[in-house]
mmCIF file of C-alpha atoms and ligand atoms in Angstrom:
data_model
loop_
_atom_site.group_PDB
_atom_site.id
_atom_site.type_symbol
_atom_site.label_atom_id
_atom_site.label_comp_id
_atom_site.label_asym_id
_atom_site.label_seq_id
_atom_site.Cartn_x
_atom_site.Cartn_y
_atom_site.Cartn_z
ATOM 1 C CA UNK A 71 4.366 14.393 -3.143
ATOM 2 C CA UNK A 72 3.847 10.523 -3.958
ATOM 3 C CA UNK A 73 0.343 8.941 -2.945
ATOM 4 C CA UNK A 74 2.291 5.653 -1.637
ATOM 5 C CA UNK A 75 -0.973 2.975 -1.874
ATOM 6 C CA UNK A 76 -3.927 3.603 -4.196
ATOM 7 C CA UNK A 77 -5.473 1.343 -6.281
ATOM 8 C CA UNK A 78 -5.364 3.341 -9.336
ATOM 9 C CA UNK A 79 -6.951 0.350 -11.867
ATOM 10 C CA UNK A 80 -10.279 1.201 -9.759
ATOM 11 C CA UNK A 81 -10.533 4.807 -11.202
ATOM 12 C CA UNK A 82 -12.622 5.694 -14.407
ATOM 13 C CA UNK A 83 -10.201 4.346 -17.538
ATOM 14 C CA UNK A 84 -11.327 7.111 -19.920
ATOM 15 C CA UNK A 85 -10.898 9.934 -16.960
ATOM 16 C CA UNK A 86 -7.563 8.710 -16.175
ATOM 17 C CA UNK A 87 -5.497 10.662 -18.349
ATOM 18 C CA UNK A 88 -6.838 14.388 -17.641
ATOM 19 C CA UNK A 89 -7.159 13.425 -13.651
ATOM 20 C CA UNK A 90 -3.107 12.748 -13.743
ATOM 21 C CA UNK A 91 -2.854 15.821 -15.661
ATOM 22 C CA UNK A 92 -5.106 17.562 -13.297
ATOM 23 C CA UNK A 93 -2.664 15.632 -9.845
ATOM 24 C CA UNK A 94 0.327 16.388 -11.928
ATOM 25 C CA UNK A 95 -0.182 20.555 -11.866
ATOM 26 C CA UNK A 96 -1.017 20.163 -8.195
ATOM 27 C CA UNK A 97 2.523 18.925 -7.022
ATOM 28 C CA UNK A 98 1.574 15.349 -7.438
ATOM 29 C CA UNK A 99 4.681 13.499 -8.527
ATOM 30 C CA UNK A 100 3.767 10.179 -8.730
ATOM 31 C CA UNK A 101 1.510 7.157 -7.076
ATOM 32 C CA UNK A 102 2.561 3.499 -5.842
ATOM 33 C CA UNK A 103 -0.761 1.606 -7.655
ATOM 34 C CA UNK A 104 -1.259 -1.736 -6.161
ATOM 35 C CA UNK A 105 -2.970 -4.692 -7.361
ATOM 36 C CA UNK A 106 -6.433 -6.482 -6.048
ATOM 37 C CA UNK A 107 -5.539 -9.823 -7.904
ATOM 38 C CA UNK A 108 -4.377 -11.157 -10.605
ATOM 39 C CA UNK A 109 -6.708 -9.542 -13.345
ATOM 40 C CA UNK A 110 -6.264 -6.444 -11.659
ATOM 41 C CA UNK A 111 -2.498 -6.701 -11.651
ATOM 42 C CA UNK A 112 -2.382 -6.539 -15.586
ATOM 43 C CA UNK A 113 -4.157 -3.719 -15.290
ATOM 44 C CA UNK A 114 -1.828 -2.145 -12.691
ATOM 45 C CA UNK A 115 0.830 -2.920 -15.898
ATOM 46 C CA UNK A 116 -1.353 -1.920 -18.345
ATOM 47 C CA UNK A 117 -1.020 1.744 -16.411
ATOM 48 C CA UNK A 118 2.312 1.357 -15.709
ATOM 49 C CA UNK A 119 3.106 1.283 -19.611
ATOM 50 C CA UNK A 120 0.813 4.357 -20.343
ATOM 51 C CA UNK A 121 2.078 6.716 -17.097
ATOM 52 C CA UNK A 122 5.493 5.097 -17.187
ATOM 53 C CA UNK A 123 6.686 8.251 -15.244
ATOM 54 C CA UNK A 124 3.979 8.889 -12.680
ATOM 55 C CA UNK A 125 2.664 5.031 -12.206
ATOM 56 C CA UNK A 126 4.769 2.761 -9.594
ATOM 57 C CA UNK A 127 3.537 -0.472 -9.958
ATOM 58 C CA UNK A 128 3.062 -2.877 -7.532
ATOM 59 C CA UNK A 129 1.273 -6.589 -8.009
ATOM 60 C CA UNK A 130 -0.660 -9.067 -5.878
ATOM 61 C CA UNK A 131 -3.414 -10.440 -4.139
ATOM 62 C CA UNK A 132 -5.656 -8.517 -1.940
ATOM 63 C CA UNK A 133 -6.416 -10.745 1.359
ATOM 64 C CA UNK A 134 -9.748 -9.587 1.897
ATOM 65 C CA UNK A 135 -11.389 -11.887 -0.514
ATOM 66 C CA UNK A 136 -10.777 -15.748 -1.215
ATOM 67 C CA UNK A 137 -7.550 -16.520 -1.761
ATOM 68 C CA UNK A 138 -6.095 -17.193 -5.546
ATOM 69 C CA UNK A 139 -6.675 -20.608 -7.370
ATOM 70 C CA UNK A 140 -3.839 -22.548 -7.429
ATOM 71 C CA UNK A 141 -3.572 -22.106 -11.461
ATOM 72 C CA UNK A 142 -3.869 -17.914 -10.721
ATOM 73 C CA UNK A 143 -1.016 -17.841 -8.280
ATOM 74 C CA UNK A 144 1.120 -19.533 -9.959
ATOM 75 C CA UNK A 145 0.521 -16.832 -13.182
ATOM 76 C CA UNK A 146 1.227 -13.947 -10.650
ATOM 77 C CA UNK A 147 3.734 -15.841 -9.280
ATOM 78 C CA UNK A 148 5.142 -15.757 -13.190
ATOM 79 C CA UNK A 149 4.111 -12.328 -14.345
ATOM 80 C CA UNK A 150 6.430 -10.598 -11.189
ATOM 81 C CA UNK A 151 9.422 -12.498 -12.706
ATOM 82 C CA UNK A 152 8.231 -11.824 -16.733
ATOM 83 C CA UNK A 153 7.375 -8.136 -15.850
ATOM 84 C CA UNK A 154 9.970 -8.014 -13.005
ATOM 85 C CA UNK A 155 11.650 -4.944 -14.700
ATOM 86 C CA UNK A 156 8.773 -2.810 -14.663
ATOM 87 C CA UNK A 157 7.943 -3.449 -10.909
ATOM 88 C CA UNK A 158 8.216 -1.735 -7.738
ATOM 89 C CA UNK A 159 6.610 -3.444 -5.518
ATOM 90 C CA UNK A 160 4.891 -6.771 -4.393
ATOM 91 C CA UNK A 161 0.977 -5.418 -3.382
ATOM 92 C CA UNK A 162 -1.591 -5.350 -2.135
ATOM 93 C CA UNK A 163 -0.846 -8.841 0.401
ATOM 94 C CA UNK A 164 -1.616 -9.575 3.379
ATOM 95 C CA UNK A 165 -4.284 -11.329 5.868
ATOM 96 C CA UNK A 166 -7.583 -10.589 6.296
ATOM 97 C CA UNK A 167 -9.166 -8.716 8.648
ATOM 98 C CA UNK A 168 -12.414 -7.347 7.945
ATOM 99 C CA UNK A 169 -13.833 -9.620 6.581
ATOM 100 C CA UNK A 170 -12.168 -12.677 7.963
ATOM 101 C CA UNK A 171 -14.983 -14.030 9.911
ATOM 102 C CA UNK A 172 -16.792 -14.521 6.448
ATOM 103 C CA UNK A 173 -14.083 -16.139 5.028
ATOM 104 C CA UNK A 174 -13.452 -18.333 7.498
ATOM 105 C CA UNK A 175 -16.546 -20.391 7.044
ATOM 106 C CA UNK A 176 -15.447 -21.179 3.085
ATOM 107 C CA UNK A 177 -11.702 -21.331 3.647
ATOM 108 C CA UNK A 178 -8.997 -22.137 6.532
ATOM 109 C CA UNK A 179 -6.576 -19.364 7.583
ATOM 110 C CA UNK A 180 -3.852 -21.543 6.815
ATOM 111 C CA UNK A 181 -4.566 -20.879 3.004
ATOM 112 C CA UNK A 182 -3.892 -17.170 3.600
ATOM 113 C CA UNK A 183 -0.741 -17.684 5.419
ATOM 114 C CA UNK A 184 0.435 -19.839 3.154
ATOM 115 C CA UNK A 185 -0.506 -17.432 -0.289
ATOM 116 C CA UNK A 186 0.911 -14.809 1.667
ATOM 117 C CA UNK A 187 4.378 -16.779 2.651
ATOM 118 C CA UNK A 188 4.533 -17.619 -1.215
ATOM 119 C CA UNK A 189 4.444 -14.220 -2.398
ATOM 120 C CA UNK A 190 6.543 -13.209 0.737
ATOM 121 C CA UNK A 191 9.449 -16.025 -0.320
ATOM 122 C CA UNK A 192 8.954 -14.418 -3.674
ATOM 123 C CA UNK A 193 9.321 -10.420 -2.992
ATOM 124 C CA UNK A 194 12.903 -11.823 -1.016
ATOM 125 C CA UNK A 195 14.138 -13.897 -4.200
ATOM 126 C CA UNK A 196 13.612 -10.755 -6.836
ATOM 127 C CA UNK A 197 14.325 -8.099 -4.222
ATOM 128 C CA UNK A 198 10.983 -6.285 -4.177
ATOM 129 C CA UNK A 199 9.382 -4.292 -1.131
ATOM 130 C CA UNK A 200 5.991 -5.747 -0.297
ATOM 131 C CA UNK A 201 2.349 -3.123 0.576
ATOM 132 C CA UNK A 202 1.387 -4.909 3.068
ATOM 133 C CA UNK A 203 -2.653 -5.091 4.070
ATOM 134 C CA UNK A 204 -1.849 -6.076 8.177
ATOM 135 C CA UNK A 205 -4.295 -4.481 10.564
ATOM 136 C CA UNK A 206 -5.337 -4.727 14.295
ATOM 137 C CA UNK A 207 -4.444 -8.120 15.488
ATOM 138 C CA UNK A 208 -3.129 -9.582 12.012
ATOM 139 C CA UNK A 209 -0.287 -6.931 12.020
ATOM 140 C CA UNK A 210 1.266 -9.220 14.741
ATOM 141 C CA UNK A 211 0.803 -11.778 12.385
ATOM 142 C CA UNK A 212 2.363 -10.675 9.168
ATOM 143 C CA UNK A 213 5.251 -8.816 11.141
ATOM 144 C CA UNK A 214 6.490 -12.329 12.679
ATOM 145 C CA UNK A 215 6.075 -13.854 8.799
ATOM 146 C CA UNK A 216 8.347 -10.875 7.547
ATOM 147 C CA UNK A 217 10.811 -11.850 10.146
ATOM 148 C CA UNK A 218 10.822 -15.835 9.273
ATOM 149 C CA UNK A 219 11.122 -14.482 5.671
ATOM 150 C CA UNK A 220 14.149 -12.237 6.334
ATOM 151 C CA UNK A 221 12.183 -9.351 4.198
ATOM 152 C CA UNK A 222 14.055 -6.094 4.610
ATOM 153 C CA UNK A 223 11.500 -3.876 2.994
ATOM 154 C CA UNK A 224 7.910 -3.992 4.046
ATOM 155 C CA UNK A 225 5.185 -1.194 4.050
ATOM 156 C CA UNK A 226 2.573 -1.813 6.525
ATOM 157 C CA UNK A 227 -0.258 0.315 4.736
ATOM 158 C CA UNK A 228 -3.133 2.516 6.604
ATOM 159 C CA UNK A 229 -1.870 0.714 9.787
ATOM 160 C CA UNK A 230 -3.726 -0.018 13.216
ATOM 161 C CA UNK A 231 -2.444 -1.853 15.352
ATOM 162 C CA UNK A 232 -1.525 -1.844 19.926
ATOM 163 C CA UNK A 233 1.764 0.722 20.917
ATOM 164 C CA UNK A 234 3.736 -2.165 20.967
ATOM 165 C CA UNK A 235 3.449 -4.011 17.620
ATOM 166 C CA UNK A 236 3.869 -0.852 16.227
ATOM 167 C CA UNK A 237 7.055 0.127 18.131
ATOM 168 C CA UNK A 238 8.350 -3.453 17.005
ATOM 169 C CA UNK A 239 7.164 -3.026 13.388
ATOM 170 C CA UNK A 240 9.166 0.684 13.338
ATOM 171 C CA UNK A 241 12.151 -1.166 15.241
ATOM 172 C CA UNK A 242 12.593 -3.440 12.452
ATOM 173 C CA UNK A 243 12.909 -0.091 9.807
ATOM 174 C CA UNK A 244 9.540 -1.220 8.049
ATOM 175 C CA UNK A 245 7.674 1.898 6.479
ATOM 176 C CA UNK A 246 3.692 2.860 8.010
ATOM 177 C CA UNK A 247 1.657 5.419 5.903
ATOM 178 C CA UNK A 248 -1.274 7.265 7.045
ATOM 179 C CA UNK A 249 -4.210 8.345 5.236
ATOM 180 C CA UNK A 250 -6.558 11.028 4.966
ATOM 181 C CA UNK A 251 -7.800 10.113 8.339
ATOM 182 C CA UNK A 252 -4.221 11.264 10.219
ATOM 183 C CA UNK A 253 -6.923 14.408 9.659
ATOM 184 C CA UNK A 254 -9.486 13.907 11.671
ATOM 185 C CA UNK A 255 -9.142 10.600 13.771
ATOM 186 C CA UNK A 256 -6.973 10.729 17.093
ATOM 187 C CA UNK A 257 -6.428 7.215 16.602
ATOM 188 C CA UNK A 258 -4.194 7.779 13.642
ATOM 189 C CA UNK A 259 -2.659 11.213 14.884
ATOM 190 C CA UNK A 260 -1.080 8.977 17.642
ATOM 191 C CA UNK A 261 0.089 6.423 15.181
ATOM 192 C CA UNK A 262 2.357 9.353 14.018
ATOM 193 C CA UNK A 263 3.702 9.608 16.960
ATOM 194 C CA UNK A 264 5.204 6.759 17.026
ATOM 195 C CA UNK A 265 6.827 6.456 13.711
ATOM 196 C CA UNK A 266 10.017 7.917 13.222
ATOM 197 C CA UNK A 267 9.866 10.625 10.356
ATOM 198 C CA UNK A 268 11.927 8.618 8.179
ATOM 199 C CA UNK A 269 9.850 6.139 7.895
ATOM 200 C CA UNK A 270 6.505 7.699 7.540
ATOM 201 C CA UNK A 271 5.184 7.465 3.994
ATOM 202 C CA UNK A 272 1.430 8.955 3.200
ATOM 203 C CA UNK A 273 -1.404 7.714 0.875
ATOM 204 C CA UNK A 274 -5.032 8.101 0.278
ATOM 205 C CA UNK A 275 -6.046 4.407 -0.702
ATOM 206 C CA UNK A 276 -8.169 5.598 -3.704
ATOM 207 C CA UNK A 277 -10.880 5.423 -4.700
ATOM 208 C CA UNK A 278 -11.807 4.573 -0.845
ATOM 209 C CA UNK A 279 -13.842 7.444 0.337
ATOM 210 C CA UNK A 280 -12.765 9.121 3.853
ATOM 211 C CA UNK A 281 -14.622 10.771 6.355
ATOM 212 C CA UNK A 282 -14.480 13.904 8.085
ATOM 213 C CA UNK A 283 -13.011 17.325 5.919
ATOM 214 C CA UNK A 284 -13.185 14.732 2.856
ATOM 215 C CA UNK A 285 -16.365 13.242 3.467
ATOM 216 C CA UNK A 286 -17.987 15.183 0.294
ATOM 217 C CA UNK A 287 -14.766 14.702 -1.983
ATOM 218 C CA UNK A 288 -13.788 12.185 -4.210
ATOM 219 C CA UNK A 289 -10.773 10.322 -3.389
ATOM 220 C CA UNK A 290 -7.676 11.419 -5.289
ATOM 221 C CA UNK A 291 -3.766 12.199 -4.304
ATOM 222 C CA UNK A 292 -5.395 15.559 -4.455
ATOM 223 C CA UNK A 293 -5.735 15.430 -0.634
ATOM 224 C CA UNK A 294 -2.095 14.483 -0.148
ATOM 225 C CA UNK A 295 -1.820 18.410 0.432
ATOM 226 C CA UNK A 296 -4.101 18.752 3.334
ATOM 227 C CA UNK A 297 -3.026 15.778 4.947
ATOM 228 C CA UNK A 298 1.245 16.783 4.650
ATOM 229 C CA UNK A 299 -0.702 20.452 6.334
ATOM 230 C CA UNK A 300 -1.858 17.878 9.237
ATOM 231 C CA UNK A 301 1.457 16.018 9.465
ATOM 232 C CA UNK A 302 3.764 19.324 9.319
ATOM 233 C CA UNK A 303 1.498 20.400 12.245
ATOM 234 C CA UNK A 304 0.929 16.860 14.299
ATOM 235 C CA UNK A 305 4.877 17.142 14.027
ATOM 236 C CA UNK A 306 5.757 20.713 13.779
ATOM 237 C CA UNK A 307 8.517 20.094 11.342
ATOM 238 C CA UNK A 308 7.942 22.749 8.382
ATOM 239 C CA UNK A 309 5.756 21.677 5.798
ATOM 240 C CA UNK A 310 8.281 21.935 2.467
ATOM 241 C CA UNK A 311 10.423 19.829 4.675
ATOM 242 C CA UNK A 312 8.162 17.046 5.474
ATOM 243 C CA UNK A 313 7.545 16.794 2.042
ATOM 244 C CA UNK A 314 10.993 16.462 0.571
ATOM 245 C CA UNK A 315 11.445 14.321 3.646
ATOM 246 C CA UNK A 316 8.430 11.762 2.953
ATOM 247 C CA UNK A 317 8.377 11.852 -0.980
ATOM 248 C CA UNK A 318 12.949 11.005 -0.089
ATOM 249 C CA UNK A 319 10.925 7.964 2.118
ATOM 250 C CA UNK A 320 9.091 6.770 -0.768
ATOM 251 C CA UNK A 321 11.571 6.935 -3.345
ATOM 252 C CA UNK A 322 14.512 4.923 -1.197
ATOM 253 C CA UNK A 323 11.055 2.144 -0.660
ATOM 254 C CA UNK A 324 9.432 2.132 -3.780
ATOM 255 C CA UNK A 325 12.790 2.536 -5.493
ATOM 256 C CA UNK A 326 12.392 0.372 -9.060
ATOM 257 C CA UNK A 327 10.443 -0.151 -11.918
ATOM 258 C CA UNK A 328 11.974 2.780 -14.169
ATOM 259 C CA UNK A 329 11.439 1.765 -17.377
HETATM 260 ZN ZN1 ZN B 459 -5.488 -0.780 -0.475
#
């Protein structure tokens, strides 16, 4: 099993070695870490050099916080081509949606768009799928960007958004992951339902903590198992299969950065 978004730079540094152990002897075979921003994104390499087997890297700018400086974009912009080798993805990017309303009254929305259409224009020109962070009425948004962008391979990430976006989103062979939630919220059993199996990827979005059977448990890829146990029964397709089925998903995405 592959944990396909977590942002594994947010976990305790010193810990970090004996928890992979500890994910790796529970069937844990690797995890797509995205980036916040740009500090974060060395950090995301940083890992990527020390797990080089285990650690997918992907680097970017979070939306839900101001957008970059000028001067920082353009040194992301330069560290995907410099570290372009040991990449596998352009992450986390997106527009905001939480906490939009807040940034609204410091920047335009315009500013987003246009970070995101940079680093879009960029994941096309070195080949690299983007994570994307598009949610409820923003997933319209990013979806018609991807399109003017002619990006192939997109992951919409923890996804909510109406029937029909998401039809068009899975029409258009983009990949949707569910979290921990797919356990215990109808909202995101549906979501399953409409996402054909080979295109369903799953993650936890460590170290974010989740509700319901997980509510007293840390976040970790750890609860990868539970959640395929939901999936093989939301789907009834036997469990071993789903497995081989979405960790064969999240290889063919997340398909580069072997060093
Ligand atoms: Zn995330």
């Amino acid at each position: 099993m592959i944990d396909a978004h977590i942002h594994l730079d947010q976990y305790n540094h010193v810990l970090l070695k004996d928890m992979i152990d500890s994910w790796q002897n529970n069937g844990i075979e690797g995890v797509v870490a995205v980036a916040s921003n740009l500090q974060s994104s060395y950090e995301i390499l940083k890992l990527k050099q020390i797990f080089p087997n285990f650690v997918r890297a992907a680097i970017g700018h979070h939306p839900e916080g101001p957008p970059p400086s000028e001067k920082d974009l353009a040194e992301l912009i330069d560290l995907v081509k410099k570290e372009r080798r040991m990449l596998s993805g352009i992450g986390e990017i997106g527009l905001p949606t939480y906490r939009k309303k807040e940034l609204l009254e410091c920047y335009k929305e315009e500013d987003f768009v246009t970070v995101l259409e940079q680093l879009l224009s960029l994941a096309k020109h070195e080949s690299l799928p983007v994570a994307l962070h598009a949610v409820h009425e923003e997933a319209e948004k990013v979806l018609s960007l991807l399109k003017k962008w002619h990006i192939k391979k997109a992951h919409f990430h923890w996804l909510k958004a109406s029937h029909e976006v998401v039809s068009e989103i899975v029409a258009h062979g983009f990949y949707v992951s569910v979290t921990p939630e797919v356990c215990y919220r109808e909202r995101d059993q549906k979501l399953v339902g409409l996402i054909p199996v080979d295109q369903l990827l799953i993650e936890t979005d460590g170290p974010w903590k989740h509700n319901g059977p997980f509510a007293a448990r840390e976040t970790s890829p750890l609860l990868l198992k539970e959640m395929s146990e939901c999936l093989s029964n939301i789907l009834t397709i036997p469990i071993d299969q789903l497995n081989a089925k979405i960790t064969s998903n999240t290889n063919h995405l997340y398909n580069g950065g072997y060093l």
